[in-house]
Amino acid sequence: QLERIIRYALDIGALERAEYWLQQPQWREDERRYASLHNQLLKHQGNIDQLKQNLLADWQRAPSACKLEAYWNYANEAERQAVAAQVHAQAESLNDAAVAIEMLLFIDSVGPAAEHLIARHAALSGVWYGTLLGWIERFKAAGQTLAGIVCYRLLLTDLLERGYSKAYHHGARY
């Protein structure tokens, strides 16, 4: 109910009421939803600097392509370059190879993404087929043939391991 009240207050431009309801102690139990609503309030208030700080901190706390994109939309060119350098530095240390590849592709570092894919392909066996198909297109467009082949191999391995015969025609196409 509090979330609906806050969203309504934001929709009608009652920013003081939205801020009041965001200060209620119940939000300590749901920090993810609080952060989302607080960021929307900051956006409505025009406090882009604080919004960028929150989005950057959220991405640094738990890196993902979605969080990176949320920050990227507000960052200027210098901030984007600084974050891109962080993505390159973090790519090797991330436990989730798919997240690292997604972030590298998001910042248009297709070459390093391909190298990361080739080096850590064994850790990518559970990646969703739609993600792999998107990667294939990116790698093909950039001339990264070996990375595309590795993605096709991951698709075929997944298809055969699941034994889903209705999808074998996709395997033949791959």
C-alpha positions as YAML, in Angstrom:
chain: A
units: angstrom
residues:
- id: 1
  name: GLN
  ca: [0.00, 0.00, 0.00]
- id: 2
  name: LEU
  ca: [2.84, 2.37, 0.79]
- id: 3
  name: GLU
  ca: [4.35, 1.73, -2.59]
- id: 4
  name: ARG
  ca: [1.06, 2.61, -4.30]
- id: 5
  name: ILE
  ca: [0.73, 5.78, -2.25]
- id: 6
  name: ILE
  ca: [4.26, 6.84, -3.17]
- id: 7
  name: ARG
  ca: [3.78, 6.05, -6.86]
- id: 8
  name: TYR
  ca: [0.54, 8.03, -6.87]
- id: 9
  name: ALA
  ca: [2.24, 10.95, -5.13]
- id: 10
  name: LEU
  ca: [5.00, 10.87, -7.72]
- id: 11
  name: ASP
  ca: [2.48, 10.69, -10.56]
- id: 12
  name: ILE
  ca: [0.63, 13.79, -9.38]
- id: 13
  name: GLY
  ca: [3.79, 15.67, -8.47]
- id: 14
  name: ALA
  ca: [3.30, 15.65, -4.68]
- id: 15
  name: LEU
  ca: [6.99, 15.12, -4.06]
- id: 16
  name: GLU
  ca: [6.88, 16.19, -0.40]
- id: 17
  name: ARG
  ca: [4.26, 13.51, 0.37]
- id: 18
  name: ALA
  ca: [6.24, 10.89, -1.52]
- id: 19
  name: GLU
  ca: [9.31, 11.81, 0.49]
- id: 20
  name: TYR
  ca: [7.32, 11.67, 3.74]
- id: 21
  name: TRP
  ca: [6.06, 8.16, 2.97]
- id: 22
  name: LEU
  ca: [9.54, 7.04, 1.96]
- id: 23
  name: GLN
  ca: [10.82, 8.02, 5.40]
- id: 24
  name: GLN
  ca: [8.55, 5.51, 7.16]
- id: 25
  name: PRO
  ca: [10.37, 2.76, 9.11]
- id: 26
  name: GLN
  ca: [8.66, -0.08, 7.22]
- id: 27
  name: TRP
  ca: [11.07, 0.43, 4.32]
- id: 28
  name: ARG
  ca: [13.98, -1.05, 6.30]
- id: 29
  name: GLU
  ca: [12.50, -4.47, 5.52]
- id: 30
  name: ASP
  ca: [12.45, -3.98, 1.72]
- id: 31
  name: GLU
  ca: [15.54, -2.07, 0.67]
- id: 32
  name: ARG
  ca: [15.31, -3.05, -3.00]
- id: 33
  name: ARG
  ca: [11.85, -1.55, -3.44]
- id: 34
  name: TYR
  ca: [12.81, 1.45, -1.31]
- id: 35
  name: ALA
  ca: [15.86, 2.14, -3.48]
- id: 36
  name: SER
  ca: [13.77, 1.98, -6.64]
- id: 37
  name: LEU
  ca: [11.15, 4.39, -5.29]
- id: 38
  name: HIS
  ca: [13.79, 6.71, -3.82]
- id: 39
  name: ASN
  ca: [15.55, 6.87, -7.17]
- id: 40
  name: GLN
  ca: [12.26, 7.74, -8.86]
- id: 41
  name: LEU
  ca: [11.77, 10.54, -6.33]
- id: 42
  name: LEU
  ca: [15.27, 11.86, -7.01]
- id: 43
  name: LYS
  ca: [14.53, 11.81, -10.73]
- id: 44
  name: HIS
  ca: [11.30, 13.77, -10.23]
- id: 45
  name: GLN
  ca: [13.11, 16.25, -7.99]
- id: 46
  name: GLY
  ca: [15.80, 16.73, -10.62]
- id: 47
  name: ASN
  ca: [18.54, 15.58, -8.24]
- id: 48
  name: ILE
  ca: [20.44, 13.73, -10.95]
- id: 49
  name: ASP
  ca: [23.78, 13.85, -9.13]
- id: 50
  name: GLN
  ca: [22.42, 11.92, -6.15]
- id: 51
  name: LEU
  ca: [20.54, 9.58, -8.49]
- id: 52
  name: LYS
  ca: [23.78, 8.81, -10.36]
- id: 53
  name: GLN
  ca: [25.59, 8.18, -7.07]
- id: 54
  name: ASN
  ca: [22.86, 5.76, -5.96]
- id: 55
  name: LEU
  ca: [22.83, 3.91, -9.28]
- id: 56
  name: LEU
  ca: [26.62, 3.66, -9.38]
- id: 57
  name: ALA
  ca: [26.76, 2.37, -5.79]
- id: 58
  name: ASP
  ca: [24.06, -0.18, -6.58]
- id: 59
  name: TRP
  ca: [25.99, -1.39, -9.63]
- id: 60
  name: GLN
  ca: [29.27, -1.57, -7.70]
- id: 61
  name: ARG
  ca: [27.59, -3.52, -4.89]
- id: 62
  name: ALA
  ca: [26.16, -6.14, -7.26]
- id: 63
  name: PRO
  ca: [27.37, -5.75, -10.86]
- id: 64
  name: SER
  ca: [24.95, -6.60, -13.65]
- id: 65
  name: ALA
  ca: [24.22, -5.31, -17.13]
- id: 66
  name: CYS
  ca: [20.80, -4.01, -16.07]
- id: 67
  name: LYS
  ca: [22.25, -1.95, -13.23]
- id: 68
  name: LEU
  ca: [25.04, -0.74, -15.48]
- id: 69
  name: GLU
  ca: [22.50, 0.40, -18.06]
- id: 70
  name: ALA
  ca: [20.49, 2.27, -15.42]
- id: 71
  name: TYR
  ca: [23.61, 4.25, -14.46]
- id: 72
  name: TRP
  ca: [24.80, 4.61, -18.06]
- id: 73
  name: ASN
  ca: [21.63, 6.46, -19.04]
- id: 74
  name: TYR
  ca: [22.52, 9.34, -16.71]
- id: 75
  name: ALA
  ca: [26.32, 9.31, -16.90]
- id: 76
  name: ASN
  ca: [28.31, 11.78, -18.98]
- id: 77
  name: GLU
  ca: [31.11, 10.66, -21.30]
- id: 78
  name: ALA
  ca: [33.88, 10.93, -18.70]
- id: 79
  name: GLU
  ca: [31.84, 8.94, -16.17]
- id: 80
  name: ARG
  ca: [31.09, 6.32, -18.81]
- id: 81
  name: GLN
  ca: [34.78, 5.92, -19.59]
- id: 82
  name: ALA
  ca: [35.59, 5.53, -15.90]
- id: 83
  name: VAL
  ca: [32.90, 2.88, -15.46]
- id: 84
  name: ALA
  ca: [34.02, 1.11, -18.65]
- id: 85
  name: ALA
  ca: [37.50, 0.83, -17.13]
- id: 86
  name: GLN
  ca: [35.94, -0.66, -13.98]
- id: 87
  name: VAL
  ca: [34.00, -3.17, -16.09]
- id: 88
  name: HIS
  ca: [37.22, -4.29, -17.77]
- id: 89
  name: ALA
  ca: [38.96, -4.59, -14.40]
- id: 90
  name: GLN
  ca: [36.08, -6.53, -12.83]
- id: 91
  name: ALA
  ca: [35.43, -8.90, -15.73]
- id: 92
  name: GLU
  ca: [38.04, -11.43, -14.67]
- id: 93
  name: SER
  ca: [37.16, -11.37, -11.00]
- id: 94
  name: LEU
  ca: [33.40, -11.82, -11.37]
- id: 95
  name: ASN
  ca: [32.15, -15.28, -10.46]
- id: 96
  name: ASP
  ca: [29.41, -15.13, -13.08]
- id: 97
  name: ALA
  ca: [31.03, -15.20, -16.51]
- id: 98
  name: ALA
  ca: [27.72, -14.44, -18.25]
- id: 99
  name: VAL
  ca: [27.33, -11.19, -16.30]
- id: 100
  name: ALA
  ca: [30.87, -10.16, -17.22]
- id: 101
  name: ILE
  ca: [30.24, -10.86, -20.90]
- id: 102
  name: GLU
  ca: [26.91, -9.01, -20.85]
- id: 103
  name: MET
  ca: [28.55, -5.94, -19.30]
- id: 104
  name: LEU
  ca: [31.44, -6.02, -21.76]
- id: 105
  name: LEU
  ca: [29.03, -6.26, -24.66]
- id: 106
  name: PHE
  ca: [26.95, -3.44, -23.23]
- id: 107
  name: ILE
  ca: [29.94, -1.09, -23.27]
- id: 108
  name: ASP
  ca: [30.79, -2.26, -26.81]
- id: 109
  name: SER
  ca: [33.96, -4.11, -25.80]
- id: 110
  name: VAL
  ca: [33.21, -7.01, -28.11]
- id: 111
  name: GLY
  ca: [36.83, -8.18, -28.37]
- id: 112
  name: PRO
  ca: [37.36, -8.55, -24.62]
- id: 113
  name: ALA
  ca: [33.88, -10.13, -24.33]
- id: 114
  name: ALA
  ca: [34.86, -12.70, -26.96]
- id: 115
  name: GLU
  ca: [38.12, -13.45, -25.17]
- id: 116
  name: HIS
  ca: [36.27, -13.85, -21.88]
- id: 117
  name: LEU
  ca: [33.72, -16.15, -23.51]
- id: 118
  name: ILE
  ca: [36.38, -18.34, -25.05]
- id: 119
  name: ALA
  ca: [38.40, -18.53, -21.83]
- id: 120
  name: ARG
  ca: [35.43, -19.30, -19.56]
- id: 121
  name: HIS
  ca: [33.07, -21.20, -21.88]
- id: 122
  name: ALA
  ca: [32.86, -24.15, -19.47]
- id: 123
  name: ALA
  ca: [31.20, -21.90, -16.87]
- id: 124
  name: LEU
  ca: [28.50, -20.82, -19.32]
- id: 125
  name: SER
  ca: [26.61, -24.08, -19.72]
- id: 126
  name: GLY
  ca: [23.40, -22.78, -18.15]
- id: 127
  name: VAL
  ca: [23.05, -19.54, -20.10]
- id: 128
  name: TRP
  ca: [19.59, -19.01, -21.58]
- id: 129
  name: TYR
  ca: [19.43, -19.69, -25.32]
- id: 130
  name: GLY
  ca: [18.00, -16.23, -26.08]
- id: 131
  name: THR
  ca: [21.04, -14.64, -24.48]
- id: 132
  name: LEU
  ca: [23.37, -16.83, -26.51]
- id: 133
  name: LEU
  ca: [21.55, -15.99, -29.73]
- id: 134
  name: GLY
  ca: [21.97, -12.28, -28.96]
- id: 135
  name: TRP
  ca: [25.65, -12.80, -28.29]
- id: 136
  name: ILE
  ca: [26.05, -14.64, -31.60]
- id: 137
  name: GLU
  ca: [24.66, -11.66, -33.49]
- id: 138
  name: ARG
  ca: [27.00, -9.26, -31.70]
- id: 139
  name: PHE
  ca: [30.04, -11.46, -32.29]
- id: 140
  name: LYS
  ca: [29.17, -12.04, -35.95]
- id: 141
  name: ALA
  ca: [28.76, -8.31, -36.55]
- id: 142
  name: ALA
  ca: [32.17, -7.66, -34.98]
- id: 143
  name: GLY
  ca: [33.92, -10.42, -36.91]
- id: 144
  name: GLN
  ca: [34.51, -12.56, -33.79]
- id: 145
  name: THR
  ca: [33.91, -15.90, -35.52]
- id: 146
  name: LEU
  ca: [35.42, -18.14, -32.84]
- id: 147
  name: ALA
  ca: [33.25, -16.58, -30.13]
- id: 148
  name: GLY
  ca: [30.19, -17.16, -32.30]
- id: 149
  name: ILE
  ca: [31.18, -20.79, -32.78]
- id: 150
  name: VAL
  ca: [31.58, -21.21, -29.02]
- id: 151
  name: CYS
  ca: [28.08, -19.80, -28.53]
- id: 152
  name: TYR
  ca: [26.69, -22.25, -31.10]
- id: 153
  name: ARG
  ca: [28.49, -25.05, -29.28]
- id: 154
  name: LEU
  ca: [26.89, -23.99, -25.99]
- id: 155
  name: LEU
  ca: [23.48, -23.96, -27.68]
- id: 156
  name: LEU
  ca: [23.96, -27.44, -29.14]
- id: 157
  name: THR
  ca: [25.31, -28.89, -25.90]
- id: 158
  name: ASP
  ca: [22.35, -27.52, -23.96]
- id: 159
  name: LEU
  ca: [19.89, -28.85, -26.52]
- id: 160
  name: LEU
  ca: [21.39, -32.34, -26.47]
- id: 161
  name: GLU
  ca: [21.79, -32.50, -22.69]
- id: 162
  name: ARG
  ca: [18.14, -31.60, -22.17]
- id: 163
  name: GLY
  ca: [17.09, -34.21, -24.71]
- id: 164
  name: TYR
  ca: [14.27, -32.01, -25.95]
- id: 165
  name: SER
  ca: [13.65, -33.63, -29.32]
- id: 166
  name: LYS
  ca: [11.06, -31.03, -30.40]
- id: 167
  name: ALA
  ca: [13.87, -28.48, -30.55]
- id: 168
  name: TYR
  ca: [16.29, -30.58, -32.59]
- id: 169
  name: HIS
  ca: [15.37, -28.69, -35.74]
- id: 170
  name: HIS
  ca: [16.93, -25.65, -34.07]
- id: 171
  name: GLY
  ca: [20.04, -27.71, -33.44]
- id: 172
  name: ALA
  ca: [20.20, -28.62, -37.12]
- id: 173
  name: ARG
  ca: [19.97, -24.93, -37.97]
- id: 174
  name: TYR
  ca: [22.77, -24.09, -35.50]
...
